[in-house]
Amino acid sequence: MTSAVGRAFRERVPPLTAIPLPRAVDRRLLDQRWPVRELAAPPAGSGLAPVIGDAGAPVVGHAIESMRFGLDFALHRFAKYGPVSWMGAFGQRIVVLAGPDATQAALVNKDKAFSQEGWKFFIERFFHRGLMLLDFEEHHLHRRIMQEAFTRDKLAGYMRQAAPVLRDGVAAWGGDRPRLYWLLKRLTLDVASRVFMDMPPGEDAEAVNRAFVGTVRAATALVRMPVPGGRWAAGLHGRRVLERYFAEKLPSKRRSEGADLFSALCHARGDDGAEFTDDDVINHMIFLMMAAHDTATITSSAVAYHLAKHPEWQERARSESLALGAELPDLEALESLPTLDLVIKESLRLTAPVPSLPRMTVKDTEVLGHYIPAGTMCSVSPNTNHYSPDHWSNPRAFDPERFAEGRREDKSHRFAWMPFGGGAHKCIGMHFGNNEVKLLLHEMLRTYRWSVPEGYRIKWDYVSLPVPVDGLPVRLQRLR
């Protein structure tokens, strides 16, 4: 299959878990009952309650439902079992910690019972020793060194680099009914190449993008062996492509004093003079490039969708963008776009870019009075928090004003709104990502007016990170 044909196939054909089925069939899949059991008996005299749940279908557990239904599956489990429950999936018993209070226990992690080993089960083979996979003191050391690459001055420089890439990229879009997600994905990879590597998009951009798609989607492969044609094999191949790609460029970055993130990591030093090895730099670059362009693509897709569905908000945001004039906006100018701020926050609430945060218990612990033994896979569920009726008014509605001063529903709980995670592993690049999305939408608003049909509703594929099943087709009209 040629790369062009393969790309067209990926962009237009949904995965098996997203193939449309009659509503009654979907309802039956979601409502199917399984024997309810305790995860483990609490220690005698502890006063703790057992974690209740079910294993789901033999072998696959609830993996199919979680990938097919995403948010609805998470809310269904929460309604059935409450904030602490367990389910079978991927050959594991996974304790789901849902709702702000359960989330706080895991992410604040006062007794250091929760480790990043949960992530390793899913992505270690593809994102080896990325920052999110490191624990405790080692994580603290790497994060402290890396923080040097995310200061406000560096962020301002990154936005200066990103601005012309985004303006030229958005202006070059063709066709009046594109599948917007894929345009955004290629554009955010172009930005990552420029900002993180000081490189223009080249002939290898498609191969790199394909490698990232392979590594990300491999995380939830049901067959976790390199079977030819399978997702696990594609992920391993993608990892090899990315390692070669960054290793070839590493020596020149070590010699340079560039302003890009790749160079910054090569020359970053901790307070004690500690620096990254070549392997450290390559591992961090693979993880950061994935995290930066995938989450930016998801968020900008969600924002664009909601602005298409709510043209009054699109016009309100456009008026602010046009008021900035024709100059490429700097960081200060981006911070003067309050409507986009509200819309981005609400879009992040409605579609969390990372819908599950895995952890592993390294010792016996408890959450909200429930006993969780050492060695238990756990998963924090941001989606559930973002739709909690105890913390959000009419949570399924698109209502950016809920983030405006005077309401600030996100302040109802420390973990009511958590699109960037929380605790020691809160996303190090969240300010970069937020401003990149704002800059991208600013250029779209200056250049186009876009819409979707009246009855259109976006459907997200949750095989890994959320992706619009149909690529988000929009009607794109260039402004005169």
CSV table of C-alpha atoms in Angstrom, one decimal:
chain,number,residue,atom,x,y,z
A,1,MET,CA,0.0,0.0,0.0
A,2,THR,CA,1.5,3.3,-1.0
A,3,SER,CA,2.0,6.0,1.7
A,4,ALA,CA,-0.7,8.2,0.0
A,5,VAL,CA,-3.2,5.4,-0.2
A,6,GLY,CA,-2.4,4.3,3.3
A,7,ARG,CA,-2.8,7.8,4.6
A,8,ALA,CA,-6.2,8.2,2.9
A,9,PHE,CA,-7.3,4.8,4.3
A,10,ARG,CA,-6.4,5.8,7.9
A,11,GLU,CA,-8.1,9.2,7.6
A,12,ARG,CA,-11.4,7.8,6.2
A,13,VAL,CA,-11.9,4.3,7.6
A,14,PRO,CA,-12.8,4.1,11.4
A,15,PRO,CA,-11.2,1.4,13.6
A,16,LEU,CA,-13.2,-1.7,14.3
A,17,THR,CA,-14.2,-0.4,17.7
A,18,ALA,CA,-15.8,2.6,16.2
A,19,ILE,CA,-17.8,1.0,13.3
A,20,PRO,CA,-21.4,2.2,13.6
A,21,LEU,CA,-23.9,-0.3,15.1
A,22,PRO,CA,-27.6,0.0,15.9
A,23,ARG,CA,-28.3,2.0,19.0
A,24,ALA,CA,-29.9,-1.0,20.7
A,25,VAL,CA,-26.8,-3.1,20.2
A,26,ASP,CA,-24.6,-0.4,21.7
A,27,ARG,CA,-27.0,-0.1,24.6
A,28,ARG,CA,-26.8,-3.9,25.2
A,29,LEU,CA,-23.0,-3.8,25.1
A,30,LEU,CA,-22.8,-1.0,27.6
A,31,ASP,CA,-25.5,-2.4,29.9
A,32,GLN,CA,-24.3,-6.1,29.9
A,33,ARG,CA,-24.1,-7.5,33.4
A,34,TRP,CA,-21.1,-9.5,34.7
A,35,PRO,CA,-20.6,-11.2,38.1
A,36,VAL,CA,-19.7,-8.7,40.7
A,37,ARG,CA,-16.8,-9.6,43.0
A,38,GLU,CA,-14.4,-8.1,45.5
A,39,LEU,CA,-10.9,-7.2,44.3
A,40,ALA,CA,-9.2,-8.3,47.5
A,41,ALA,CA,-10.3,-8.9,51.1
A,42,PRO,CA,-9.2,-6.0,53.4
A,43,PRO,CA,-6.9,-6.9,56.2
A,44,ALA,CA,-8.7,-8.1,59.3
A,45,GLY,CA,-9.5,-5.2,61.7
A,46,SER,CA,-8.5,-2.5,59.2
A,47,GLY,CA,-12.1,-1.2,59.0
A,48,LEU,CA,-11.5,-0.8,55.2
A,49,ALA,CA,-14.1,-1.8,52.6
A,50,PRO,CA,-13.2,-4.0,49.6
A,51,VAL,CA,-13.1,-2.6,46.1
A,52,ILE,CA,-16.1,-3.9,44.2
A,53,GLY,CA,-16.2,-4.5,40.4
A,54,ASP,CA,-16.3,-7.1,37.6
A,55,ALA,CA,-13.9,-8.6,35.2
A,56,GLY,CA,-16.1,-8.2,32.1
A,57,ALA,CA,-15.7,-10.6,29.1
A,58,PRO,CA,-13.1,-13.4,29.1
A,59,VAL,CA,-9.6,-12.3,28.1
A,60,VAL,CA,-10.4,-8.8,26.8
A,61,GLY,CA,-12.4,-7.7,29.9
A,62,HIS,CA,-13.9,-4.2,29.3
A,63,ALA,CA,-11.2,-3.1,26.9
A,64,ILE,CA,-13.6,-3.1,23.9
A,65,GLU,CA,-16.3,-1.0,25.7
A,66,SER,CA,-13.8,1.5,27.1
A,67,MET,CA,-12.4,2.1,23.6
A,68,ARG,CA,-15.8,2.2,21.9
A,69,PHE,CA,-17.7,4.3,24.4
A,70,GLY,CA,-15.0,6.3,26.1
A,71,LEU,CA,-16.8,9.0,28.2
A,72,ASP,CA,-20.1,7.2,28.3
A,73,PHE,CA,-18.4,4.0,29.6
A,74,ALA,CA,-16.6,5.9,32.3
A,75,LEU,CA,-19.8,7.6,33.5
A,76,HIS,CA,-21.7,4.4,33.3
A,77,ARG,CA,-19.2,2.7,35.6
A,78,PHE,CA,-19.2,5.6,38.0
A,79,ALA,CA,-23.0,5.5,38.3
A,80,LYS,CA,-22.9,1.8,38.9
A,81,TYR,CA,-20.0,1.4,41.3
A,82,GLY,CA,-19.1,4.8,42.6
A,83,PRO,CA,-15.7,6.5,42.8
A,84,VAL,CA,-13.6,3.4,43.6
A,85,SER,CA,-14.2,0.2,41.6
A,86,TRP,CA,-12.3,-2.4,39.6
A,87,MET,CA,-12.7,-3.8,36.1
A,88,GLY,CA,-10.9,-6.3,33.9
A,89,ALA,CA,-9.1,-5.1,30.8
A,90,PHE,CA,-5.9,-6.0,28.9
A,91,GLY,CA,-5.4,-9.0,31.0
A,92,GLN,CA,-5.3,-6.9,34.2
A,93,ARG,CA,-7.5,-6.0,37.1
A,94,ILE,CA,-7.6,-2.2,37.0
A,95,VAL,CA,-8.9,-0.1,39.9
A,96,VAL,CA,-10.7,3.0,38.5
A,97,LEU,CA,-10.4,6.1,40.7
A,98,ALA,CA,-13.1,8.5,39.5
A,99,GLY,CA,-14.3,11.8,40.8
A,100,PRO,CA,-12.3,14.6,42.3
A,101,ASP,CA,-11.8,13.1,45.8
A,102,ALA,CA,-10.5,9.8,44.6
A,103,THR,CA,-8.3,11.6,42.1
A,104,GLN,CA,-6.8,13.7,44.8
A,105,ALA,CA,-5.8,10.7,46.8
A,106,ALA,CA,-3.9,9.2,43.9
A,107,LEU,CA,-2.3,12.3,42.4
A,108,VAL,CA,-1.3,14.1,45.6
A,109,ASN,CA,0.0,10.7,46.6
A,110,LYS,CA,1.0,11.7,50.2
A,111,ASP,CA,2.3,8.3,51.2
A,112,LYS,CA,4.0,7.6,47.8
A,113,ALA,CA,1.9,4.5,47.3
A,114,PHE,CA,1.1,5.3,43.6
A,115,SER,CA,3.9,5.0,41.0
A,116,GLN,CA,4.1,5.6,37.3
A,117,GLU,CA,4.5,1.9,36.7
A,118,GLY,CA,0.9,1.9,35.5
A,119,TRP,CA,2.0,3.9,32.4
A,120,LYS,CA,4.9,1.5,31.8
A,121,PHE,CA,2.5,-1.4,31.2
A,122,PHE,CA,0.9,0.5,28.3
A,123,ILE,CA,3.7,2.6,26.8
A,124,GLU,CA,7.1,1.6,28.1
A,125,ARG,CA,8.0,-0.2,24.9
A,126,PHE,CA,7.2,2.9,22.8
A,127,PHE,CA,8.0,5.9,25.1
A,128,HIS,CA,10.9,4.4,27.1
A,129,ARG,CA,11.9,6.6,30.0
A,130,GLY,CA,9.8,9.6,28.9
A,131,LEU,CA,9.3,12.1,31.7
A,132,MET,CA,5.8,10.7,32.5
A,133,LEU,CA,7.2,7.2,33.1
A,134,LEU,CA,9.8,8.3,35.7
A,135,ASP,CA,9.1,8.1,39.5
A,136,PHE,CA,9.9,10.0,42.7
A,137,GLU,CA,13.5,11.3,43.0
A,138,GLU,CA,14.5,10.4,39.5
A,139,HIS,CA,11.4,12.1,38.1
A,140,HIS,CA,12.1,15.2,40.2
A,141,LEU,CA,15.7,15.4,38.9
A,142,HIS,CA,14.7,15.1,35.3
A,143,ARG,CA,11.8,17.5,35.6
A,144,ARG,CA,14.0,20.1,37.4
A,145,ILE,CA,16.6,20.0,34.5
A,146,MET,CA,13.8,20.1,31.9
A,147,GLN,CA,12.1,23.0,33.5
A,148,GLU,CA,14.8,25.2,32.1
A,149,ALA,CA,13.4,24.6,28.7
A,150,PHE,CA,9.9,25.8,29.7
A,151,THR,CA,10.6,29.2,31.3
A,152,ARG,CA,8.4,32.2,30.3
A,153,ASP,CA,11.3,33.6,28.2
A,154,LYS,CA,11.7,30.3,26.4
A,155,LEU,CA,7.9,30.1,25.9
A,156,ALA,CA,7.8,33.5,24.3
A,157,GLY,CA,10.6,32.4,21.9
A,158,TYR,CA,8.7,29.2,21.0
A,159,MET,CA,5.6,31.3,20.1
A,160,ARG,CA,7.7,33.6,17.9
A,161,GLN,CA,8.9,30.4,16.1
A,162,ALA,CA,5.5,28.9,15.9
A,163,ALA,CA,3.6,31.9,14.6
A,164,PRO,CA,4.8,32.0,11.0
A,165,VAL,CA,4.5,28.2,10.7
A,166,LEU,CA,0.9,28.4,11.7
A,167,ARG,CA,0.0,31.4,9.6
A,168,ASP,CA,1.5,29.9,6.5
A,169,GLY,CA,0.1,26.4,7.2
A,170,VAL,CA,-3.4,27.6,7.9
A,171,ALA,CA,-3.4,29.8,4.8
A,172,ALA,CA,-2.3,26.9,2.6
A,173,TRP,CA,-5.3,24.7,3.4
A,174,GLY,CA,-7.2,23.8,0.3
A,175,GLY,CA,-10.7,22.5,-0.4
A,176,ASP,CA,-14.0,23.7,1.2
A,177,ARG,CA,-14.8,20.5,3.1
A,178,PRO,CA,-11.6,19.1,4.5
A,179,ARG,CA,-11.3,16.6,7.4
A,180,LEU,CA,-10.0,19.1,9.8
A,181,TYR,CA,-8.4,16.8,12.3
A,182,TRP,CA,-5.8,15.5,9.8
A,183,LEU,CA,-5.0,19.0,8.7
A,184,LEU,CA,-4.4,20.0,12.3
A,185,LYS,CA,-2.3,17.0,13.0
A,186,ARG,CA,0.1,17.6,10.2
A,187,LEU,CA,0.3,21.3,11.1
A,188,THR,CA,1.0,20.7,14.8
A,189,LEU,CA,3.8,18.3,13.8
A,190,ASP,CA,5.2,21.0,11.6
A,191,VAL,CA,5.1,23.4,14.6
A,192,ALA,CA,6.8,20.8,16.8
A,193,SER,CA,9.5,20.3,14.2
A,194,ARG,CA,10.2,24.0,14.1
A,195,VAL,CA,10.0,24.8,17.7
A,196,PHE,CA,11.4,21.7,19.2
A,197,MET,CA,14.1,21.0,16.6
A,198,ASP,CA,14.5,24.2,14.6
A,199,MET,CA,13.7,22.3,11.4
A,200,PRO,CA,11.3,23.0,8.6
A,201,PRO,CA,8.8,20.3,7.7
A,202,GLY,CA,10.6,18.0,5.3
A,203,GLU,CA,10.1,14.8,3.3
A,204,ASP,CA,10.4,12.7,6.4
A,205,ALA,CA,7.4,14.5,8.1
A,206,GLU,CA,4.9,11.9,6.9
A,207,ALA,CA,7.1,9.0,8.1
A,208,VAL,CA,7.5,10.7,11.5
A,209,ASN,CA,3.8,11.4,11.8
A,210,ARG,CA,3.0,7.8,10.9
A,211,ALA,CA,5.6,6.6,13.5
A,212,PHE,CA,3.9,8.7,16.2
A,213,VAL,CA,0.5,7.4,15.3
A,214,GLY,CA,1.8,3.8,15.5
A,215,THR,CA,3.4,4.3,18.9
A,216,VAL,CA,0.4,6.0,20.4
A,217,ARG,CA,-2.2,3.5,19.2
A,218,ALA,CA,-0.1,0.5,20.2
A,219,ALA,CA,-0.7,1.2,23.9
A,220,THR,CA,-4.1,-0.4,23.9
A,221,ALA,CA,-3.4,-3.3,21.6
A,222,LEU,CA,-5.2,-6.4,22.7
A,223,VAL,CA,-2.6,-8.7,21.1
A,224,ARG,CA,0.6,-7.4,22.9
A,225,MET,CA,3.0,-9.3,20.6
A,226,PRO,CA,4.7,-8.2,17.3
A,227,VAL,CA,2.2,-10.0,15.1
A,228,PRO,CA,2.7,-8.6,11.5
A,229,GLY,CA,0.0,-6.1,10.7
A,230,GLY,CA,-0.9,-5.6,14.3
A,231,ARG,CA,-0.9,-2.4,16.4
A,232,TRP,CA,1.9,-3.7,18.7
A,233,ALA,CA,4.2,-4.4,15.8
A,234,ALA,CA,3.4,-1.0,14.3
A,235,GLY,CA,4.3,0.6,17.6
A,236,LEU,CA,7.6,-1.1,17.9
A,237,HIS,CA,8.5,-0.2,14.3
A,238,GLY,CA,7.4,3.4,15.0
A,239,ARG,CA,9.7,3.5,18.0
A,240,ARG,CA,12.7,2.4,15.9
A,241,VAL,CA,12.0,5.0,13.3
A,242,LEU,CA,11.8,7.8,15.9
A,243,GLU,CA,15.0,6.6,17.7
A,244,ARG,CA,16.9,6.7,14.4
A,245,TYR,CA,15.4,10.1,13.5
A,246,PHE,CA,16.5,11.8,16.7
A,247,ALA,CA,19.8,10.0,17.0
A,248,GLU,CA,20.9,11.2,13.6
A,249,LYS,CA,20.3,14.8,14.6
A,250,LEU,CA,21.7,14.7,18.1
A,251,PRO,CA,25.4,15.4,17.4
A,252,SER,CA,24.6,18.7,15.6
A,253,LYS,CA,22.3,19.7,18.4
A,254,ARG,CA,25.0,19.0,21.0
A,255,ARG,CA,27.4,21.3,19.0
A,256,SER,CA,24.8,24.1,18.5
A,257,GLU,CA,23.5,26.8,20.8
A,258,GLY,CA,20.1,27.0,19.2
A,259,ALA,CA,16.9,28.3,20.8
A,260,ASP,CA,14.9,25.1,20.0
A,261,LEU,CA,13.9,22.6,22.7
A,262,PHE,CA,16.1,19.8,21.3
A,263,SER,CA,19.2,22.1,21.8
A,264,ALA,CA,17.9,23.3,25.1
A,265,LEU,CA,17.7,19.7,26.4
A,266,CYS,CA,21.2,19.0,25.1
A,267,HIS,CA,22.6,21.9,27.1
A,268,ALA,CA,20.3,21.9,30.1
A,269,ARG,CA,21.9,21.7,33.5
A,270,GLY,CA,20.4,21.2,37.0
A,271,ASP,CA,21.4,23.3,40.0
A,272,ASP,CA,24.1,20.7,40.8
A,273,GLY,CA,25.4,20.6,37.2
A,274,ALA,CA,23.6,17.4,36.2
A,275,GLU,CA,22.9,17.0,32.6
A,276,PHE,CA,21.1,14.6,30.3
A,277,THR,CA,22.8,11.7,28.5
A,278,ASP,CA,22.3,11.2,24.8
A,279,ASP,CA,19.8,8.4,25.5
A,280,ASP,CA,18.0,10.8,28.0
A,281,VAL,CA,17.7,13.5,25.3
A,282,ILE,CA,16.4,11.0,22.7
A,283,ASN,CA,13.8,9.5,25.1
A,284,HIS,CA,12.6,12.9,26.2
A,285,MET,CA,12.4,14.2,22.7
A,286,ILE,CA,10.3,11.3,21.5
A,287,PHE,CA,7.9,11.7,24.4
A,288,LEU,CA,7.7,15.5,24.3
A,289,MET,CA,7.2,15.6,20.5
A,290,MET,CA,4.3,13.1,20.8
A,291,ALA,CA,2.7,14.8,23.8
A,292,ALA,CA,3.0,18.2,22.3
A,293,HIS,CA,1.6,17.6,18.9
A,294,ASP,CA,-1.0,14.9,19.7
A,295,THR,CA,-2.6,16.8,22.6
A,296,ALA,CA,-2.5,20.1,20.6
A,297,THR,CA,-4.3,18.4,17.7
A,298,ILE,CA,-7.0,16.9,20.0
A,299,THR,CA,-7.6,20.2,21.8
A,300,SER,CA,-7.6,22.4,18.6
A,301,SER,CA,-10.0,19.8,17.0
A,302,ALA,CA,-12.4,20.0,19.9
A,303,VAL,CA,-12.2,23.9,20.0
A,304,ALA,CA,-12.8,24.1,16.2
A,305,TYR,CA,-15.8,21.7,16.5
A,306,HIS,CA,-17.5,23.7,19.3
A,307,LEU,CA,-16.9,27.0,17.4
A,308,ALA,CA,-18.5,25.4,14.4
A,309,LYS,CA,-21.5,24.3,16.4
A,310,HIS,CA,-21.8,27.6,18.2
A,311,PRO,CA,-21.2,30.3,15.6
A,312,GLU,CA,-22.0,33.1,18.1
A,313,TRP,CA,-18.9,32.1,20.0
A,314,GLN,CA,-16.9,31.8,16.8
A,315,GLU,CA,-17.9,35.4,15.8
A,316,ARG,CA,-17.1,36.7,19.3
A,317,ALA,CA,-13.6,35.1,19.2
A,318,ARG,CA,-13.0,36.3,15.7
A,319,SER,CA,-13.7,39.9,16.6
A,320,GLU,CA,-11.0,39.8,19.3
A,321,SER,CA,-8.5,38.1,16.9
A,322,LEU,CA,-9.2,40.7,14.1
A,323,ALA,CA,-8.7,43.5,16.6
A,324,LEU,CA,-5.1,42.4,17.1
A,325,GLY,CA,-4.4,43.4,13.5
A,326,ALA,CA,-2.2,41.7,10.9
A,327,GLU,CA,1.0,41.4,12.9
A,328,LEU,CA,2.0,38.0,14.1
A,329,PRO,CA,0.9,37.9,17.7
A,330,ASP,CA,3.5,37.5,20.5
A,331,LEU,CA,2.9,35.9,23.9
A,332,GLU,CA,1.4,39.1,25.4
A,333,ALA,CA,-1.0,39.5,22.5
A,334,LEU,CA,-2.2,35.9,22.8
A,335,GLU,CA,-2.9,36.6,26.5
A,336,SER,CA,-5.3,39.3,25.4
A,337,LEU,CA,-7.8,37.0,23.8
A,338,PRO,CA,-10.2,36.2,26.6
A,339,THR,CA,-12.9,34.5,24.5
A,340,LEU,CA,-10.5,31.9,23.2
A,341,ASP,CA,-9.3,31.3,26.8
A,342,LEU,CA,-12.8,30.4,27.8
A,343,VAL,CA,-13.6,28.3,24.8
A,344,ILE,CA,-10.3,26.3,25.1
A,345,LYS,CA,-10.9,25.6,28.8
A,346,GLU,CA,-14.4,24.4,28.1
A,347,SER,CA,-13.3,22.3,25.2
A,348,LEU,CA,-10.6,20.7,27.4
A,349,ARG,CA,-13.3,19.9,30.0
A,350,LEU,CA,-15.6,18.3,27.4
A,351,THR,CA,-12.8,16.3,25.8
A,352,ALA,CA,-9.9,15.6,28.1
A,353,PRO,CA,-6.9,15.0,25.7
A,354,VAL,CA,-5.6,12.2,28.0
A,355,PRO,CA,-8.8,10.4,29.3
A,356,SER,CA,-7.0,8.0,31.6
A,357,LEU,CA,-4.0,8.3,33.9
A,358,PRO,CA,-2.6,4.9,34.9
A,359,ARG,CA,-0.8,4.3,38.2
A,360,MET,CA,0.5,1.2,40.0
A,361,THR,CA,0.4,0.8,43.8
A,362,VAL,CA,3.9,0.0,45.3
A,363,LYS,CA,2.4,-0.8,48.7
A,364,ASP,CA,-0.9,-1.5,50.3
A,365,THR,CA,-3.0,1.7,50.5
A,366,GLU,CA,-6.6,3.0,50.7
A,367,VAL,CA,-8.7,5.4,48.8
A,368,LEU,CA,-11.9,6.8,50.3
A,369,GLY,CA,-11.9,3.9,52.8
A,370,HIS,CA,-11.4,1.2,50.1
A,371,TYR,CA,-8.5,-1.3,50.5
A,372,ILE,CA,-6.1,-1.5,47.4
A,373,PRO,CA,-3.3,-4.0,47.8
A,374,ALA,CA,0.3,-3.4,46.5
A,375,GLY,CA,0.9,-4.3,42.9
A,376,THR,CA,-2.5,-3.1,41.7
A,377,MET,CA,-3.0,-1.3,38.4
A,378,CYS,CA,-5.1,1.8,38.9
A,379,SER,CA,-6.5,4.4,36.5
A,380,VAL,CA,-7.5,8.0,37.3
A,381,SER,CA,-10.4,9.2,35.1
A,382,PRO,CA,-10.4,12.9,34.2
A,383,ASN,CA,-13.5,12.5,32.1
A,384,THR,CA,-15.6,11.5,35.1
A,385,ASN,CA,-14.4,14.6,37.0
A,386,HIS,CA,-15.2,16.9,34.1
A,387,TYR,CA,-18.8,15.7,34.0
A,388,SER,CA,-19.6,15.6,37.7
A,389,PRO,CA,-23.0,17.2,38.4
A,390,ASP,CA,-21.8,17.9,41.9
A,391,HIS,CA,-19.1,20.3,40.5
A,392,TRP,CA,-20.4,21.5,37.1
A,393,SER,CA,-23.8,22.9,36.2
A,394,ASN,CA,-25.4,21.1,33.3
A,395,PRO,CA,-22.1,19.3,32.6
A,396,ARG,CA,-22.9,18.1,29.1
A,397,ALA,CA,-23.7,21.6,27.8
A,398,PHE,CA,-21.1,23.7,26.1
A,399,ASP,CA,-20.9,26.8,28.4
A,400,PRO,CA,-17.5,28.6,28.3
A,401,GLU,CA,-18.9,31.2,30.7
A,402,ARG,CA,-18.6,28.7,33.5
A,403,PHE,CA,-14.9,29.6,33.6
A,404,ALA,CA,-15.5,33.3,33.7
A,405,GLU,CA,-14.8,35.3,36.8
A,406,GLY,CA,-17.9,35.3,39.0
A,407,ARG,CA,-18.6,31.7,38.2
A,408,ARG,CA,-15.3,29.8,38.1
A,409,GLU,CA,-16.9,26.4,38.4
A,410,ASP,CA,-13.4,24.9,37.9
A,411,LYS,CA,-12.7,26.1,41.4
A,412,SER,CA,-15.4,23.9,42.9
A,413,HIS,CA,-12.6,21.3,43.7
A,414,ARG,CA,-8.9,21.1,43.1
A,415,PHE,CA,-9.4,18.2,40.7
A,416,ALA,CA,-12.8,19.1,39.2
A,417,TRP,CA,-10.9,20.3,36.1
A,418,MET,CA,-7.7,18.5,35.3
A,419,PRO,CA,-6.9,18.3,31.6
A,420,PHE,CA,-3.2,18.5,32.3
A,421,GLY,CA,-3.2,15.9,35.1
A,422,GLY,CA,-2.1,17.0,38.6
A,423,GLY,CA,0.4,16.5,41.4
A,424,ALA,CA,4.1,16.0,40.7
A,425,HIS,CA,3.4,14.8,37.2
A,426,LYS,CA,1.3,17.7,36.0
A,427,CYS,CA,2.0,18.4,32.4
A,428,ILE,CA,5.3,20.3,32.1
A,429,GLY,CA,4.3,21.7,28.7
A,430,MET,CA,0.8,22.9,29.5
A,431,HIS,CA,1.5,26.6,28.9
A,432,PHE,CA,3.2,25.8,25.7
A,433,GLY,CA,0.3,23.7,24.5
A,434,ASN,CA,-2.4,26.1,25.6
A,435,ASN,CA,-0.7,29.0,23.7
A,436,GLU,CA,0.0,26.9,20.6
A,437,VAL,CA,-3.7,26.0,20.4
A,438,LYS,CA,-4.7,29.6,20.9
A,439,LEU,CA,-2.3,30.8,18.2
A,440,LEU,CA,-3.6,28.1,15.8
A,441,LEU,CA,-7.2,29.1,16.4
A,442,HIS,CA,-6.3,32.8,16.1
A,443,GLU,CA,-5.0,32.1,12.6
A,444,MET,CA,-8.0,30.1,11.7
A,445,LEU,CA,-10.4,32.8,12.9
A,446,ARG,CA,-8.5,35.4,10.8
A,447,THR,CA,-8.5,33.3,7.7
A,448,TYR,CA,-11.8,31.3,7.6
A,449,ARG,CA,-15.3,30.9,8.8
A,450,TRP,CA,-16.2,27.2,9.3
A,451,SER,CA,-19.3,25.2,10.1
A,452,VAL,CA,-20.8,21.7,10.4
A,453,PRO,CA,-24.3,20.5,9.5
A,454,GLU,CA,-27.0,21.3,12.0
A,455,GLY,CA,-27.5,17.8,13.2
A,456,TYR,CA,-23.8,16.8,13.2
A,457,ARG,CA,-22.3,15.5,16.5
A,458,ILE,CA,-18.7,14.6,16.8
A,459,LYS,CA,-17.9,11.0,17.8
A,460,TRP,CA,-14.6,10.4,19.4
A,461,ASP,CA,-12.5,7.2,18.9
A,462,TYR,CA,-11.0,6.2,22.2
A,463,VAL,CA,-8.6,3.5,21.0
A,464,SER,CA,-5.8,5.5,22.6
A,465,LEU,CA,-6.0,9.3,22.8
A,466,PRO,CA,-9.4,10.6,21.5
A,467,VAL,CA,-9.5,11.1,17.7
A,468,PRO,CA,-12.6,12.1,15.7
A,469,VAL,CA,-13.9,8.9,14.1
A,470,ASP,CA,-14.6,10.7,10.8
A,471,GLY,CA,-11.7,13.1,10.9
A,472,LEU,CA,-14.1,16.1,11.6
A,473,PRO,CA,-15.3,17.2,8.2
A,474,VAL,CA,-16.1,20.9,8.2
A,475,ARG,CA,-17.2,23.4,5.6
A,476,LEU,CA,-14.4,25.9,5.3
A,477,GLN,CA,-15.0,29.4,3.8
A,478,ARG,CA,-12.1,31.7,3.3
A,479,LEU,CA,-12.7,35.2,4.5
A,480,ARG,CA,-12.3,38.0,1.9
